[in-house]
């Protein structure tokens, strides 16, 4: 007979609509509009050495996302901050990842969200899944996906919604091409971001990233990098970027809560900086680590 011993700290306690459940027991209704229609928003947050990194910023973003889809979370942002902190404490997690999901809640099979009377709140505290260490040292290769990012004309992608199907398809495409990330373009063919990361290029000592108006998520890590560039006296621009700009950049790197900052050394088999992580990228990676 095999006995599985669970020790405190190994048990994930997941918050679902007011109660804590063990992983296997954490469930939502099949009538939840988050499941039926991707009707909801989410956040991914890091815990470093017991501190929840940029918690206020993430909570602000989830409230803005909710507001933009007429979704009343049902609690205040201070209450949300306290709740997230409580979830981390309950799980006794010193380093890890928090996923906050707000759904429209339980409704009916029809699309009308008015049937969902109460939003759903799910908070998962778990270990973090990052890219292999070697990519941080030697850089990673990416491809351009054939799947486009949701256009701003469909809905503003600053809404961090549960609609990630095209990003999921782009990730599958990346993996089929032996890459872990893929560049996504907008409907006009301009570069906006990757499946779960923002993109930066460096050209002639100027840091550039696609403006959110072109369809990029306003990443929390992206904002940190833009702030760091000021401290580093590095000129930065939020601008329109084409694939040509990426291919001919001096340096390319990606940013995200899970990825942090990761150098890119090849895009669509075109080498960037002769296939080596660039100096400015390495400097920003260092400064970012120091800011944690
Ligand atoms: N773009 C997309 C599409 C994302 O899902 C993420 C991850 N949240 C990012 C960029 C990076 O944003 P952040 O730095 O806030 O994690």
CSV table of C-alpha atoms and ligand atoms in Angstrom, one decimal:
chain,number,residue,atom,x,y,z
A,1,UNK,CA,0.0,0.0,0.0
A,2,UNK,CA,1.4,3.4,-1.0
A,3,UNK,CA,0.9,6.2,1.5
A,4,UNK,CA,1.2,9.8,0.3
A,5,UNK,CA,2.1,12.0,3.2
A,6,UNK,CA,1.3,15.7,2.8
A,7,UNK,CA,3.2,18.0,5.0
A,8,UNK,CA,2.2,21.6,5.8
A,9,UNK,CA,3.5,23.9,3.1
A,10,UNK,CA,3.0,21.2,0.4
A,11,UNK,CA,-0.8,21.6,0.5
A,12,UNK,CA,-2.1,24.3,-1.8
A,13,UNK,CA,-5.1,26.1,-0.4
A,14,UNK,CA,-7.0,27.6,-3.2
A,15,UNK,CA,-9.5,30.4,-2.6
A,16,UNK,CA,-12.8,29.9,-4.5
A,17,UNK,CA,-15.7,32.3,-3.9
A,18,UNK,CA,-15.2,32.9,-0.2
A,19,UNK,CA,-13.7,29.6,0.9
A,20,UNK,CA,-10.3,27.8,0.9
A,21,UNK,CA,-10.1,24.3,-0.7
A,22,UNK,CA,-7.3,21.8,-1.3
A,23,UNK,CA,-6.2,21.6,-5.0
A,24,UNK,CA,-8.3,18.5,-5.8
A,25,UNK,CA,-11.4,20.1,-4.2
A,26,UNK,CA,-11.2,23.5,-5.7
A,27,UNK,CA,-13.9,23.7,-8.3
A,28,UNK,CA,-16.3,26.2,-10.0
A,29,UNK,CA,-19.7,25.9,-11.5
A,30,UNK,CA,-19.9,24.7,-15.1
A,31,UNK,CA,-22.4,27.6,-15.6
A,32,UNK,CA,-19.7,30.2,-14.7
A,33,UNK,CA,-19.4,32.6,-17.6
A,34,UNK,CA,-15.7,32.6,-17.1
A,35,UNK,CA,-15.7,29.0,-18.3
A,36,UNK,CA,-18.6,29.3,-20.8
A,37,UNK,CA,-17.4,32.5,-22.5
A,38,UNK,CA,-14.0,33.5,-21.3
A,39,UNK,CA,-16.0,36.2,-19.5
A,40,UNK,CA,-13.5,37.4,-16.9
A,41,UNK,CA,-10.1,38.9,-16.2
A,42,UNK,CA,-7.0,37.7,-14.4
A,43,UNK,CA,-3.6,38.6,-13.0
A,44,UNK,CA,-0.3,36.8,-12.5
A,45,UNK,CA,1.8,38.1,-9.5
A,46,UNK,CA,5.2,37.0,-8.1
A,47,UNK,CA,6.2,36.4,-4.5
A,48,UNK,CA,9.9,37.0,-3.8
A,49,UNK,CA,11.3,36.2,-0.4
A,50,UNK,CA,7.8,36.5,1.2
A,51,UNK,CA,7.0,39.8,-0.5
A,52,UNK,CA,4.3,40.1,-3.0
A,53,UNK,CA,5.9,42.0,-5.9
A,54,UNK,CA,4.0,45.1,-7.2
A,55,UNK,CA,0.8,43.9,-5.5
A,56,UNK,CA,-0.8,47.4,-5.7
A,57,UNK,CA,0.0,47.7,-9.4
A,58,UNK,CA,-1.5,44.2,-10.2
A,59,UNK,CA,-4.6,44.9,-8.1
A,60,UNK,CA,-5.0,48.3,-9.9
A,61,UNK,CA,-4.8,46.6,-13.3
A,62,UNK,CA,-7.3,43.9,-12.4
A,63,UNK,CA,-9.8,46.5,-11.2
A,64,UNK,CA,-9.3,48.5,-14.4
A,65,UNK,CA,-9.7,45.4,-16.5
A,66,UNK,CA,-12.9,44.5,-14.6
A,67,UNK,CA,-14.2,48.1,-14.9
A,68,UNK,CA,-13.7,48.0,-18.7
A,69,UNK,CA,-15.9,44.9,-19.0
A,70,UNK,CA,-18.7,46.1,-16.6
A,71,UNK,CA,-17.6,43.5,-14.1
A,72,UNK,CA,-18.2,44.4,-10.4
A,73,UNK,CA,-15.7,42.4,-8.4
A,74,UNK,CA,-17.8,42.9,-5.3
A,75,UNK,CA,-15.0,43.9,-3.0
A,76,UNK,CA,-12.8,47.0,-2.7
A,77,UNK,CA,-9.2,47.1,-3.9
A,78,UNK,CA,-8.0,47.2,-0.3
A,79,UNK,CA,-10.1,44.1,0.5
A,80,UNK,CA,-8.6,42.4,-2.6
A,81,UNK,CA,-5.0,43.3,-1.4
A,82,UNK,CA,-5.8,41.8,2.1
A,83,UNK,CA,-7.3,38.7,0.5
A,84,UNK,CA,-4.3,38.1,-1.7
A,85,UNK,CA,-2.0,38.5,1.3
A,86,UNK,CA,-4.1,36.1,3.3
A,87,UNK,CA,-3.9,33.5,0.5
A,88,UNK,CA,-0.1,33.8,0.5
A,89,UNK,CA,0.1,33.5,4.3
A,90,UNK,CA,-2.2,30.4,4.3
A,91,UNK,CA,0.0,28.7,1.8
A,92,UNK,CA,3.1,29.8,3.6
A,93,UNK,CA,4.7,30.5,0.2
A,94,UNK,CA,7.9,32.5,0.3
A,95,UNK,CA,8.7,32.3,-3.4
A,96,UNK,CA,6.1,31.6,-6.0
A,97,UNK,CA,3.3,32.8,-8.2
A,98,UNK,CA,-0.2,34.0,-7.5
A,99,UNK,CA,-3.0,33.7,-10.1
A,100,UNK,CA,-6.0,35.9,-9.4
A,101,UNK,CA,-9.1,35.2,-11.6
A,102,UNK,CA,-12.3,37.2,-11.6
A,103,UNK,CA,-15.1,35.6,-13.5
A,104,UNK,CA,-18.5,37.0,-14.3
A,105,UNK,CA,-19.8,34.2,-12.0
A,106,UNK,CA,-22.4,31.6,-12.2
A,107,UNK,CA,-25.1,32.4,-14.7
A,108,UNK,CA,-27.0,30.5,-17.4
A,109,UNK,CA,-26.0,29.0,-20.7
A,110,UNK,CA,-27.1,32.2,-22.5
A,111,UNK,CA,-24.6,34.9,-23.2
A,112,UNK,CA,-26.4,37.6,-21.2
A,113,UNK,CA,-24.2,38.4,-18.2
A,114,UNK,CA,-27.1,39.9,-16.3
A,115,UNK,CA,-28.0,36.3,-15.3
A,116,UNK,CA,-24.7,36.1,-13.4
A,117,UNK,CA,-25.6,37.9,-10.1
A,118,UNK,CA,-22.2,37.6,-8.3
A,119,UNK,CA,-18.7,37.7,-9.7
A,120,UNK,CA,-16.4,34.7,-9.0
A,121,UNK,CA,-13.1,35.2,-7.3
A,122,UNK,CA,-10.4,32.5,-7.5
A,123,UNK,CA,-6.9,32.9,-6.0
A,124,UNK,CA,-4.3,30.2,-6.6
A,125,UNK,CA,-0.9,30.4,-4.9
A,126,UNK,CA,1.6,28.0,-6.5
A,127,UNK,CA,5.2,27.4,-7.6
A,128,UNK,CA,6.5,29.4,-10.4
A,129,UNK,CA,7.2,28.0,-13.8
A,130,UNK,CA,10.0,30.0,-15.5
A,131,UNK,CA,12.1,29.5,-18.7
A,132,UNK,CA,15.2,27.3,-18.3
A,133,UNK,CA,18.2,29.1,-16.7
A,134,UNK,CA,20.3,28.6,-19.9
A,135,UNK,CA,18.0,31.1,-21.8
A,136,UNK,CA,18.8,33.8,-19.2
A,137,UNK,CA,22.5,33.3,-19.7
A,138,UNK,CA,22.6,32.6,-23.4
A,139,UNK,CA,19.4,34.1,-24.7
A,140,UNK,CA,16.4,32.5,-26.4
A,141,UNK,CA,15.2,32.1,-29.9
A,142,UNK,CA,11.7,33.1,-30.9
A,143,UNK,CA,9.6,33.0,-34.1
A,144,UNK,CA,6.8,35.2,-35.4
A,145,UNK,CA,3.5,33.6,-35.0
A,146,UNK,CA,0.9,33.4,-37.8
A,147,UNK,CA,-1.8,34.1,-35.2
A,148,UNK,CA,-2.4,37.8,-34.7
A,149,UNK,CA,-3.0,39.5,-31.3
A,150,UNK,CA,-6.6,40.5,-30.6
A,151,UNK,CA,-7.0,43.9,-32.4
A,152,UNK,CA,-7.8,47.0,-30.3
A,153,UNK,CA,-10.9,47.3,-32.5
A,154,UNK,CA,-12.2,44.0,-31.0
A,155,UNK,CA,-11.4,45.1,-27.4
A,156,UNK,CA,-8.6,47.0,-25.8
A,157,UNK,CA,-6.0,44.4,-24.9
A,158,UNK,CA,-5.1,46.4,-21.8
A,159,UNK,CA,-8.0,44.4,-20.5
A,160,UNK,CA,-6.2,41.3,-19.2
A,161,UNK,CA,-9.1,39.1,-20.1
A,162,UNK,CA,-9.6,35.3,-20.1
A,163,UNK,CA,-9.6,35.3,-23.9
A,164,UNK,CA,-6.2,33.9,-24.6
A,165,UNK,CA,-7.0,31.4,-27.3
A,166,UNK,CA,-4.9,33.1,-30.0
A,167,UNK,CA,-2.0,33.4,-27.6
A,168,UNK,CA,-2.4,29.7,-26.7
A,169,UNK,CA,-2.3,28.8,-30.4
A,170,UNK,CA,0.8,31.0,-30.9
A,171,UNK,CA,2.5,29.2,-28.0
A,172,UNK,CA,1.7,25.8,-29.7
A,173,UNK,CA,3.1,27.2,-32.9
A,174,UNK,CA,6.3,28.3,-31.1
A,175,UNK,CA,6.8,24.9,-29.5
A,176,UNK,CA,6.2,23.2,-32.9
A,177,UNK,CA,9.1,25.3,-34.1
A,178,UNK,CA,11.3,24.4,-31.1
A,179,UNK,CA,10.8,27.8,-29.5
A,180,UNK,CA,9.2,28.8,-26.2
A,181,UNK,CA,7.9,32.2,-27.2
A,182,UNK,CA,6.4,33.7,-30.3
A,183,UNK,CA,6.2,37.3,-31.5
A,184,UNK,CA,2.6,38.4,-32.2
A,185,UNK,CA,1.7,41.1,-34.7
A,186,UNK,CA,-1.4,43.2,-34.8
A,187,UNK,CA,-3.8,43.3,-37.8
A,188,UNK,CA,-1.6,45.8,-39.6
A,189,UNK,CA,1.4,43.6,-39.3
A,190,UNK,CA,3.2,45.6,-36.7
A,191,UNK,CA,4.9,43.9,-33.7
A,192,UNK,CA,3.0,44.2,-30.5
A,193,UNK,CA,4.2,41.6,-28.0
A,194,UNK,CA,4.6,37.9,-27.4
A,195,UNK,CA,2.2,35.3,-26.1
A,196,UNK,CA,2.8,36.2,-22.4
A,197,UNK,CA,5.6,38.7,-22.6
A,198,UNK,CA,6.2,42.2,-23.8
A,199,UNK,CA,9.0,43.0,-26.2
A,200,UNK,CA,11.7,45.6,-26.2
A,201,UNK,CA,14.4,46.4,-28.8
A,202,UNK,CA,17.5,48.5,-28.4
A,203,UNK,CA,18.6,50.5,-31.5
A,204,UNK,CA,21.5,53.0,-31.4
A,205,UNK,CA,21.3,53.1,-27.6
A,206,UNK,CA,17.5,53.9,-27.6
A,207,UNK,CA,15.1,51.5,-25.9
A,208,UNK,CA,11.9,50.9,-27.8
A,209,UNK,CA,8.7,49.0,-27.1
A,210,UNK,CA,5.4,48.9,-28.9
A,211,UNK,CA,2.9,51.4,-27.6
A,212,UNK,CA,-0.1,49.9,-25.9
A,213,UNK,CA,-2.3,51.7,-28.5
A,214,UNK,CA,-1.0,49.2,-31.1
A,215,UNK,CA,-2.4,46.3,-29.1
A,216,UNK,CA,0.2,45.5,-26.4
A,217,UNK,CA,-0.7,44.7,-22.8
A,218,UNK,CA,0.5,47.4,-20.4
A,219,UNK,CA,2.8,45.0,-18.6
A,220,UNK,CA,3.9,45.7,-15.1
A,221,UNK,CA,7.4,44.5,-15.9
A,222,UNK,CA,7.4,46.6,-19.0
A,223,UNK,CA,6.6,49.6,-16.9
A,224,UNK,CA,9.4,48.8,-14.5
A,225,UNK,CA,11.9,48.6,-17.4
A,226,UNK,CA,10.7,52.0,-18.7
A,227,UNK,CA,11.3,53.4,-15.2
A,228,UNK,CA,14.7,51.8,-14.9
A,229,UNK,CA,15.7,53.2,-18.3
A,230,UNK,CA,15.2,56.7,-16.8
A,231,UNK,CA,17.6,55.9,-13.9
A,232,UNK,CA,20.1,54.5,-16.4
A,233,UNK,CA,19.9,57.7,-18.6
A,234,UNK,CA,18.7,55.5,-21.4
A,235,UNK,CA,16.3,57.1,-23.8
A,236,UNK,CA,13.1,55.1,-24.2
A,237,UNK,CA,10.2,55.3,-26.7
A,238,UNK,CA,6.8,53.6,-26.8
A,239,UNK,CA,6.4,53.5,-30.5
A,240,UNK,CA,5.4,51.6,-33.7
A,241,UNK,CA,7.8,48.7,-34.3
A,242,UNK,CA,7.9,46.6,-37.4
A,243,UNK,CA,9.5,43.1,-37.9
A,244,UNK,CA,12.3,44.9,-39.8
A,245,UNK,CA,13.0,46.9,-36.7
A,246,UNK,CA,13.2,43.7,-34.6
A,247,UNK,CA,15.4,41.9,-37.2
A,248,UNK,CA,17.8,44.8,-37.4
A,249,UNK,CA,17.8,45.7,-33.7
A,250,UNK,CA,21.1,45.8,-31.7
A,251,UNK,CA,19.4,44.0,-28.9
A,252,UNK,CA,16.0,42.4,-28.2
A,253,UNK,CA,14.6,41.2,-24.9
A,254,UNK,CA,11.2,40.2,-23.4
A,255,UNK,CA,9.6,41.1,-20.1
A,256,UNK,CA,6.9,39.5,-18.0
A,257,UNK,CA,6.0,38.7,-14.4
A,258,UNK,CA,7.0,35.1,-14.8
A,259,UNK,CA,9.9,35.6,-17.3
A,260,UNK,CA,11.2,38.8,-15.6
A,261,UNK,CA,13.7,39.9,-18.3
A,262,UNK,CA,15.0,37.5,-20.8
A,263,UNK,CA,17.4,38.1,-23.8
A,264,UNK,CA,16.4,37.2,-27.3
A,265,UNK,CA,19.2,36.2,-29.6
A,266,UNK,CA,17.3,35.1,-32.7
A,267,UNK,CA,14.0,36.0,-34.3
A,268,UNK,CA,12.7,33.8,-37.2
A,269,UNK,CA,16.3,32.4,-37.5
A,270,UNK,CA,17.8,35.9,-37.9
A,271,UNK,CA,20.6,36.5,-35.3
A,272,UNK,CA,20.4,39.5,-33.0
A,273,UNK,CA,23.7,40.8,-31.8
A,274,UNK,CA,25.5,37.9,-33.5
A,275,UNK,CA,23.5,35.5,-31.3
A,276,UNK,CA,24.6,36.9,-28.0
A,277,UNK,CA,22.7,38.7,-25.2
A,278,UNK,CA,23.4,42.4,-25.4
A,279,UNK,CA,25.1,44.6,-22.9
A,280,UNK,CA,22.2,46.9,-22.2
A,281,UNK,CA,19.9,43.9,-21.8
A,282,UNK,CA,22.3,42.4,-19.2
A,283,UNK,CA,22.5,45.7,-17.4
A,284,UNK,CA,18.7,46.0,-17.3
A,285,UNK,CA,18.4,42.4,-16.0
A,286,UNK,CA,20.9,43.2,-13.2
A,287,UNK,CA,19.0,46.4,-12.3
A,288,UNK,CA,15.7,44.6,-12.3
A,289,UNK,CA,17.1,41.9,-10.0
A,290,UNK,CA,18.3,44.6,-7.6
A,291,UNK,CA,14.8,46.2,-7.6
A,292,UNK,CA,13.1,43.0,-6.4
B,1,LIG,N1,1.7,40.4,-22.6
B,1,LIG,C1,0.8,39.4,-22.4
B,1,LIG,C2,-0.1,39.0,-23.4
B,1,LIG,C3,0.8,38.8,-21.1
B,1,LIG,O1,-0.1,37.9,-20.8
B,1,LIG,C4,1.7,39.2,-20.1
B,1,LIG,C5,1.7,38.5,-18.8
B,1,LIG,N2,0.8,39.1,-17.9
B,1,LIG,C6,2.6,40.2,-20.4
B,1,LIG,C7,2.6,40.8,-21.7
B,1,LIG,C8,3.6,40.7,-19.4
B,1,LIG,O2,2.9,41.5,-18.4
B,1,LIG,P1,3.4,41.6,-16.9
B,1,LIG,O3,4.8,42.2,-16.9
B,1,LIG,O4,2.4,42.5,-16.2
B,1,LIG,O5,3.4,40.2,-16.4
